[in-house]
């Protein structure tokens, strides 16, 4: 699954077997889902939704600017 | 699939309501919350001319959009360019794009022209942290320019997260005076030169503001102020994010539990007199305002 990090525009490949909850995937990446809005296949989704390997995620940090 | 009470797919969990919500129900909840805040605390009057403090960030753009959508008052943006290389060029581009899209006028002022020095130059020359200079001069210019443009209210996009951070920062540093900047509206203790500041998004989580903006087509370039890491506020924010994860509604509770105390503190401060700075004539609670004091420290000629 392709994950785009909005803050540095980096794309990361994450291997997903079957279906997994987004919350778990992010936590394994060391990311606190609380601090991000998740876009799955161009739609905003909750961290409780599931992903499969062919999905595309964008993670947007809530905090920006200053 | 987690569903909203209306049956559609939920996209967000709204903690304050304890509910999963779909796009439509979330938008309704968001706008209703902001409108209720405005109504309950009488933030906007029909005759008000509203200046919105904008930065090109998602929060202030969401506020500008929201106010422009819901109110017939005259509304415009004020953008203060502090002069932070590699940062403000980008956010100001986003700002111009969205102001044009919303059809809202936006006025731009810079530290360089108004104060005499960019923030980058101040940081090189002065002893204080960037956020100290930035905060003081930005507040100074926002008030001065809002008034100059005829605004009767200055709307700021402070959200629940900002407010909780500020409360804790002031608490940890025992800085009671700064508590006056908290609340739905500051500057009730009126001075003709002070434009009251209003915060319609005070009860909305920053995450909710971001989702609202995204649903309304506001997606700005992600960029962090290069000085943010030096900021006390940012450190407090990190701690709060971790705590909120463990204890949902923690930030909301920090803001809510403090509201009665805030009223008490503000009541007590009412006697404290606002006056005009002996040098520049701007409103302050001291003889010489903080901006003039900083200018002196930075050896900027006072005109
Ligand atoms: Zn719904
Ligand atoms: Zn002054």
Short mmCIF file of C-alpha atoms and ligand atoms in Angstrom, two decimals:
data_model
loop_
_atom_site.label_atom_id
_atom_site.label_comp_id
_atom_site.label_asym_id
_atom_site.label_seq_id
_atom_site.Cartn_x
_atom_site.Cartn_y
_atom_site.Cartn_z
CA UNK A 1 0.00 0.00 0.00
CA UNK A 2 1.24 3.46 -0.88
CA UNK A 3 1.29 6.01 1.93
CA UNK A 4 1.94 9.67 1.16
CA UNK A 5 3.19 11.80 4.03
CA UNK A 6 1.79 15.25 3.43
CA UNK A 7 4.39 16.99 5.59
CA UNK A 8 7.46 15.98 3.59
CA UNK A 9 5.73 14.68 0.45
CA UNK A 10 7.48 11.34 0.86
CA UNK A 11 5.89 8.15 -0.39
CA UNK A 12 6.27 5.04 1.67
CA UNK A 13 5.41 1.48 0.73
CA UNK A 14 3.74 -0.53 3.48
CA UNK A 15 3.01 -4.21 2.91
CA UNK A 16 -0.52 -5.15 3.92
CA UNK A 17 -1.62 -8.77 4.08
CA UNK A 18 -5.36 -9.11 3.77
CA UNK A 19 -7.17 -6.32 5.58
CA UNK A 20 -5.90 -4.20 8.45
CA UNK A 21 -7.26 -1.39 10.53
CA UNK A 22 -5.66 1.99 9.68
CA UNK A 23 -5.14 2.73 13.37
CA UNK A 24 -2.85 -0.31 13.73
CA UNK A 25 -0.91 0.45 10.55
CA UNK A 26 -0.20 4.02 11.69
CA UNK A 27 0.74 3.01 15.21
CA UNK A 28 3.25 0.55 13.81
CA UNK A 29 4.75 3.43 11.80
CA UNK A 30 5.15 5.31 15.09
CA UNK A 31 2.35 7.72 14.24
CA UNK A 32 -0.30 8.84 16.73
CA UNK A 33 -3.55 8.71 14.70
CA UNK A 34 -4.94 11.44 16.93
CA UNK A 35 -2.63 13.95 15.26
CA UNK A 36 -3.52 13.17 11.65
CA UNK A 37 -6.38 13.25 9.23
CA UNK A 38 -6.37 10.23 6.96
CA UNK A 39 -7.42 10.23 3.35
CA UNK A 40 -8.04 6.82 1.77
CA UNK A 41 -8.48 6.71 -1.98
CA UNK A 42 -9.24 10.47 -1.98
CA UNK A 43 -11.84 10.37 0.81
CA UNK A 44 -11.51 11.32 4.47
CA UNK A 45 -11.83 8.20 6.61
CA UNK A 46 -11.79 7.33 10.30
CA UNK A 47 -8.82 5.53 11.83
CA UNK A 48 -11.14 2.57 12.47
CA UNK A 49 -11.48 1.81 8.75
CA UNK A 50 -9.66 -1.06 7.11
CA UNK A 51 -7.13 -0.97 4.28
CA UNK A 52 -5.85 -3.50 1.80
CA UNK A 53 -2.65 -3.53 -0.19
CA UNK A 54 -4.13 -1.84 -3.27
CA UNK A 55 -5.34 1.20 -1.29
CA UNK A 56 -3.67 4.58 -1.23
CA UNK A 57 -3.40 6.65 1.95
CA UNK A 58 -2.50 10.28 2.49
CA UNK A 59 -1.78 11.34 6.06
CA UNK A 60 -2.13 15.02 6.88
CA UNK A 61 -0.81 16.38 10.18
CA UNK A 62 -3.37 18.38 12.10
CA UNK A 63 -0.76 20.85 13.31
CA UNK A 64 0.83 23.12 10.75
CA UNK A 65 1.84 26.70 10.30
CA UNK A 66 2.53 28.52 13.53
CA UNK B 1 -18.68 -0.10 8.49
CA UNK B 2 -19.06 2.46 11.26
CA UNK B 3 -22.17 4.50 10.57
CA UNK B 4 -23.43 7.93 11.48
CA UNK B 5 -26.79 8.00 13.27
CA UNK B 6 -28.31 9.01 9.90
CA UNK B 7 -27.12 5.76 8.34
CA UNK B 8 -24.30 7.08 6.16
CA UNK B 9 -20.64 6.14 6.51
CA UNK B 10 -18.94 7.93 9.40
CA UNK B 11 -15.76 9.90 8.64
CA UNK B 12 -14.98 11.33 12.07
CA UNK B 13 -15.61 10.66 15.73
CA UNK B 14 -16.78 13.84 17.44
CA UNK B 15 -15.64 13.43 21.01
CA UNK B 16 -17.61 16.30 22.50
CA UNK B 17 -20.83 14.67 21.29
CA UNK B 18 -19.64 11.08 21.73
CA UNK B 19 -20.80 10.38 18.16
CA UNK B 20 -19.50 9.05 14.89
CA UNK B 21 -20.57 11.42 12.12
CA UNK B 22 -20.82 11.41 8.33
CA UNK B 23 -19.69 14.39 6.21
CA UNK B 24 -23.05 16.15 6.24
CA UNK B 25 -23.80 15.69 9.91
CA UNK B 26 -20.25 16.75 10.80
CA UNK B 27 -20.53 19.94 8.75
CA UNK B 28 -23.81 20.73 10.44
CA UNK B 29 -22.34 20.05 13.89
CA UNK B 30 -19.26 22.18 13.14
CA UNK B 31 -21.13 25.21 11.87
CA UNK B 32 -23.73 24.98 14.59
CA UNK B 33 -21.04 24.91 17.27
CA UNK B 34 -19.34 28.02 15.89
CA UNK B 35 -22.66 29.83 15.40
CA UNK B 36 -23.74 28.97 18.95
CA UNK B 37 -20.45 30.26 20.31
CA UNK B 38 -21.00 33.52 18.43
CA UNK B 39 -24.60 33.85 19.58
CA UNK B 40 -24.11 32.83 23.20
CA UNK B 41 -21.20 35.18 23.76
CA UNK B 42 -22.51 37.95 21.52
CA UNK B 43 -19.35 37.96 19.44
CA UNK B 44 -20.82 39.55 16.33
CA UNK B 45 -23.29 42.36 16.00
CA UNK B 46 -25.14 43.23 12.81
CA UNK B 47 -23.24 46.50 12.53
CA UNK B 48 -19.80 45.01 13.08
CA UNK B 49 -17.12 45.33 10.47
CA UNK B 50 -14.99 42.23 10.88
CA UNK B 51 -11.27 41.89 10.29
CA UNK B 52 -9.99 38.32 10.26
CA UNK B 53 -6.39 37.70 11.24
CA UNK B 54 -5.15 35.43 8.47
CA UNK B 55 -1.85 33.64 7.93
CA UNK B 56 -2.48 31.43 4.93
CA UNK B 57 -2.79 28.46 7.28
CA UNK B 58 -5.76 26.13 7.31
CA UNK B 59 -7.33 27.50 10.51
CA UNK B 60 -7.58 31.14 9.55
CA UNK B 61 -8.70 30.27 6.01
CA UNK B 62 -11.44 28.06 7.43
CA UNK B 63 -12.55 30.94 9.67
CA UNK B 64 -12.48 33.44 6.83
CA UNK B 65 -14.59 31.07 4.71
CA UNK B 66 -17.01 30.31 7.53
CA UNK B 67 -17.64 33.94 8.48
CA UNK B 68 -17.98 35.02 4.88
CA UNK B 69 -20.52 32.24 4.26
CA UNK B 70 -22.67 32.93 7.32
CA UNK B 71 -22.62 36.66 7.91
CA UNK B 72 -23.66 39.64 5.85
CA UNK B 73 -21.24 41.92 7.68
CA UNK B 74 -18.35 43.49 5.86
CA UNK B 75 -15.47 41.01 6.25
CA UNK B 76 -11.84 41.28 5.22
CA UNK B 77 -8.53 39.61 6.02
CA UNK B 78 -5.43 41.13 7.59
CA UNK B 79 -2.20 39.35 6.90
CA UNK B 80 0.96 40.20 8.81
CA UNK B 81 4.13 39.17 7.04
CA UNK B 82 6.77 38.77 9.74
CA UNK B 83 9.59 38.18 7.29
CA UNK B 84 10.48 34.54 7.85
CA UNK B 85 12.51 33.31 4.92
CA UNK B 86 11.33 30.15 3.19
CA UNK B 87 8.05 30.15 5.11
CA UNK B 88 5.90 33.20 4.61
CA UNK B 89 6.42 33.27 0.83
CA UNK B 90 4.62 29.95 0.68
CA UNK B 91 1.75 30.63 3.07
CA UNK B 92 1.08 34.04 1.52
CA UNK B 93 0.69 32.40 -1.89
CA UNK B 94 -1.95 30.04 -0.49
CA UNK B 95 -3.62 32.98 1.20
CA UNK B 96 -3.96 35.02 -1.99
CA UNK B 97 -5.34 32.03 -3.86
CA UNK B 98 -8.11 31.36 -1.34
CA UNK B 99 -9.00 35.01 -0.73
CA UNK B 100 -9.56 35.30 -4.45
CA UNK B 101 -11.67 32.15 -4.45
CA UNK B 102 -13.81 33.37 -1.54
CA UNK B 103 -14.03 36.86 -3.02
CA UNK B 104 -12.69 38.46 0.16
CA UNK B 105 -10.35 41.42 0.31
CA UNK B 106 -7.09 40.83 2.12
CA UNK B 107 -4.72 43.54 3.35
CA UNK B 108 -1.07 42.79 3.82
CA UNK B 109 1.40 44.45 6.17
CA UNK B 110 4.99 43.53 6.89
CA UNK B 111 7.27 43.79 9.90
CA UNK B 112 9.92 45.19 7.58
CA UNK B 113 7.84 48.17 6.54
CA UNK B 114 5.80 48.73 9.67
CA UNK B 115 8.35 47.96 12.39
CA UNK B 116 11.56 48.48 10.43
CA UNK B 117 13.00 44.98 10.58
CA UNK B 118 12.06 41.46 9.54
CA UNK B 119 11.65 38.79 12.21
CA UNK B 120 14.72 37.02 10.84
CA UNK B 121 16.76 40.19 11.45
CA UNK B 122 15.29 40.63 14.94
CA UNK B 123 16.28 37.08 15.85
CA UNK B 124 19.87 37.76 14.78
CA UNK B 125 20.08 40.99 16.68
CA UNK B 126 17.98 40.46 19.81
CA UNK B 127 18.31 38.35 22.94
CA UNK B 128 14.78 37.03 23.09
CA UNK B 129 13.15 34.01 21.48
CA UNK B 130 11.60 34.50 18.02
CA UNK B 131 8.08 33.89 19.32
CA UNK B 132 8.40 36.75 21.80
CA UNK B 133 9.13 39.32 19.09
CA UNK B 134 6.69 37.74 16.67
CA UNK B 135 3.81 37.62 19.16
CA UNK B 136 4.20 41.17 20.40
CA UNK B 137 4.65 42.86 17.03
CA UNK B 138 1.95 40.78 15.36
CA UNK B 139 -0.63 41.59 18.04
CA UNK B 140 0.43 45.24 17.90
CA UNK B 141 0.05 45.47 14.13
CA UNK B 142 -3.18 43.46 13.97
CA UNK B 143 -4.87 45.81 16.39
CA UNK B 144 -3.48 48.96 14.84
CA UNK B 145 -4.32 47.95 11.29
CA UNK B 146 -7.73 46.50 12.09
CA UNK B 147 -8.65 49.80 13.72
CA UNK B 148 -7.15 51.79 10.86
CA UNK B 149 -9.28 49.86 8.39
CA UNK B 150 -12.39 50.57 10.42
CA UNK B 151 -12.92 47.12 11.91
CA UNK B 152 -14.99 46.85 15.09
CA UNK B 153 -14.07 43.19 15.71
CA UNK B 154 -10.92 41.23 15.08
CA UNK B 155 -11.66 37.54 14.52
CA UNK B 156 -8.92 35.06 15.33
CA UNK B 157 -8.91 31.39 14.38
CA UNK B 158 -7.84 30.09 17.79
CA UNK B 159 -9.24 26.63 18.33
CA UNK B 160 -9.70 24.40 21.35
CA UNK B 161 -6.17 23.02 21.11
CA UNK B 162 -4.65 26.53 21.06
CA UNK B 163 -6.73 27.61 23.99
CA UNK B 164 -5.85 24.54 26.08
CA UNK B 165 -2.16 25.10 25.32
CA UNK B 166 -2.36 28.74 26.35
CA UNK B 167 -4.12 27.90 29.60
CA UNK B 168 -1.45 25.38 30.55
CA UNK B 169 1.42 27.64 29.49
CA UNK B 170 0.11 30.44 31.68
CA UNK B 171 -0.57 28.06 34.51
CA UNK B 172 2.93 26.58 34.40
CA UNK B 173 4.55 30.00 34.34
CA UNK B 174 2.14 31.52 36.85
CA UNK B 175 1.47 34.33 34.39
CA UNK B 176 -1.90 35.66 35.45
CA UNK B 177 -1.76 38.75 33.28
CA UNK B 178 -1.77 36.66 30.16
CA UNK B 179 -4.99 35.00 31.17
CA UNK B 180 -6.66 38.12 29.87
CA UNK B 181 -5.99 36.95 26.34
CA UNK B 182 -8.12 33.88 26.91
CA UNK B 183 -11.81 33.53 26.43
CA UNK B 184 -14.33 33.95 23.63
CA UNK B 185 -13.83 37.69 23.44
CA UNK B 186 -10.97 39.74 24.80
CA UNK B 187 -10.91 43.45 25.24
CA UNK B 188 -14.36 43.86 26.77
CA UNK B 189 -12.71 46.34 29.06
CA UNK B 190 -12.97 48.75 26.20
CA UNK B 191 -10.56 51.37 25.16
CA UNK B 192 -11.43 53.22 21.97
CA UNK B 193 -8.14 52.13 20.46
CA UNK B 194 -8.58 48.45 21.21
CA UNK B 195 -10.44 46.28 18.70
CA UNK B 196 -12.10 43.41 20.62
CA UNK B 197 -10.87 39.98 19.56
CA UNK B 198 -13.30 37.18 19.00
CA UNK B 199 -12.70 33.43 18.73
CA UNK B 200 -15.63 31.65 17.07
CA UNK B 201 -13.72 28.33 16.87
CA UNK B 202 -12.79 28.23 20.54
CA UNK B 203 -14.80 25.06 21.25
CA UNK B 204 -13.73 23.18 18.13
CA UNK B 205 -10.81 20.80 18.07
CA UNK B 206 -8.01 21.65 15.65
CA UNK B 207 -8.60 18.31 13.94
CA UNK B 208 -12.23 19.28 13.37
CA UNK B 209 -11.13 22.60 11.87
CA UNK B 210 -8.82 20.76 9.48
CA UNK B 211 -11.56 18.31 8.43
CA UNK B 212 -14.02 21.18 7.96
CA UNK B 213 -11.53 23.00 5.74
CA UNK B 214 -10.75 19.90 3.69
CA UNK B 215 -14.46 19.22 3.14
CA UNK B 216 -14.80 22.83 1.93
CA UNK B 217 -11.91 22.42 -0.48
CA UNK B 218 -9.27 24.20 1.60
CA UNK B 219 -6.02 22.29 1.31
CA UNK B 220 -2.95 24.41 1.89
CA UNK B 221 0.71 23.56 1.51
CA UNK B 222 1.97 21.82 4.59
CA UNK B 223 4.69 23.91 6.16
CA UNK B 224 5.92 24.51 9.67
CA UNK B 225 7.35 27.79 10.91
CA UNK B 226 11.14 27.28 11.19
CA UNK B 227 11.10 28.82 14.66
CA UNK B 228 8.35 26.56 15.98
CA UNK B 229 10.70 24.04 17.55
CA UNK B 230 12.07 26.74 19.83
CA UNK B 231 8.58 27.54 21.06
CA UNK B 232 7.37 26.63 24.50
CA UNK B 233 3.90 26.32 23.02
CA UNK B 234 4.97 23.56 20.67
CA UNK B 235 6.42 21.53 23.54
CA UNK B 236 3.20 21.84 25.49
CA UNK B 237 1.29 20.86 22.36
CA UNK B 238 3.30 17.62 22.02
CA UNK B 239 2.48 16.63 25.58
CA UNK B 240 -1.20 17.42 25.08
CA UNK B 241 -1.41 15.26 21.96
CA UNK B 242 -0.09 12.28 23.87
CA UNK B 243 -2.40 12.89 26.81
CA UNK B 244 -5.46 13.44 24.65
CA UNK B 245 -4.89 10.05 23.05
CA UNK B 246 -5.00 8.38 26.45
CA UNK B 247 -7.69 10.56 27.95
CA UNK B 248 -10.16 11.66 25.27
CA UNK B 249 -11.64 15.13 25.82
CA UNK B 250 -8.70 16.20 27.99
CA UNK B 251 -8.20 19.45 26.06
CA UNK B 252 -11.90 20.20 26.10
CA UNK B 253 -11.94 19.66 29.86
CA UNK B 254 -8.93 21.94 30.37
CA UNK B 255 -10.75 24.73 28.54
CA UNK B 256 -14.12 24.10 30.15
CA UNK B 257 -12.95 23.71 33.73
CA UNK B 258 -11.18 27.01 33.43
CA UNK B 259 -14.07 29.11 32.15
CA UNK B 260 -15.52 30.16 35.55
CA UNK B 261 -12.03 30.98 36.83
CA UNK B 262 -11.44 33.06 33.74
CA UNK B 263 -14.50 35.20 34.37
CA UNK B 264 -13.30 35.80 37.91
CA UNK B 265 -9.81 36.82 36.78
CA UNK B 266 -11.19 39.13 34.13
CA UNK B 267 -13.52 40.73 36.62
CA UNK B 268 -10.60 41.41 38.91
CA UNK B 269 -8.54 42.91 36.09
CA UNK B 270 -11.28 45.32 35.10
CA UNK B 271 -9.90 47.94 37.45
CA UNK B 272 -6.57 47.83 35.77
CA UNK B 273 -6.48 50.77 33.46
CA UNK B 274 -5.73 50.67 29.77
CA UNK B 275 -3.92 53.70 28.48
CA UNK B 276 -1.96 55.00 25.53
CA UNK B 277 1.73 54.33 25.07
CA UNK B 278 3.77 57.46 25.72
CA UNK B 279 5.85 56.82 22.64
CA UNK B 280 3.56 55.46 19.93
CA UNK B 281 0.10 56.14 21.33
CA UNK B 282 -1.11 52.56 20.95
CA UNK B 283 -3.16 50.98 23.70
CA UNK B 284 -1.29 49.27 26.55
CA UNK B 285 -1.56 48.61 30.28
CA UNK B 286 1.81 50.22 30.95
CA UNK B 287 3.54 53.53 30.30
CA UNK B 288 5.46 52.29 27.31
CA UNK B 289 4.04 49.46 25.26
CA UNK B 290 5.78 46.17 24.74
CA UNK B 291 6.34 46.88 21.03
CA UNK B 292 8.17 50.14 21.80
CA UNK B 293 10.18 48.39 24.51
CA UNK B 294 11.24 45.69 22.05
CA UNK B 295 12.09 48.27 19.41
CA UNK B 296 14.37 49.93 21.90
CA UNK B 297 16.07 46.64 22.72
CA UNK B 298 16.54 45.94 19.02
CA UNK B 299 17.84 49.49 18.47
CA UNK B 300 15.18 50.25 15.90
CA UNK B 301 14.80 54.02 15.63
CA UNK B 302 11.40 55.01 17.02
CA UNK B 303 9.67 57.32 14.67
ZN1 LIG C 1 -25.01 11.63 9.23
ZN1 LIG C 2 4.35 52.09 21.98
#
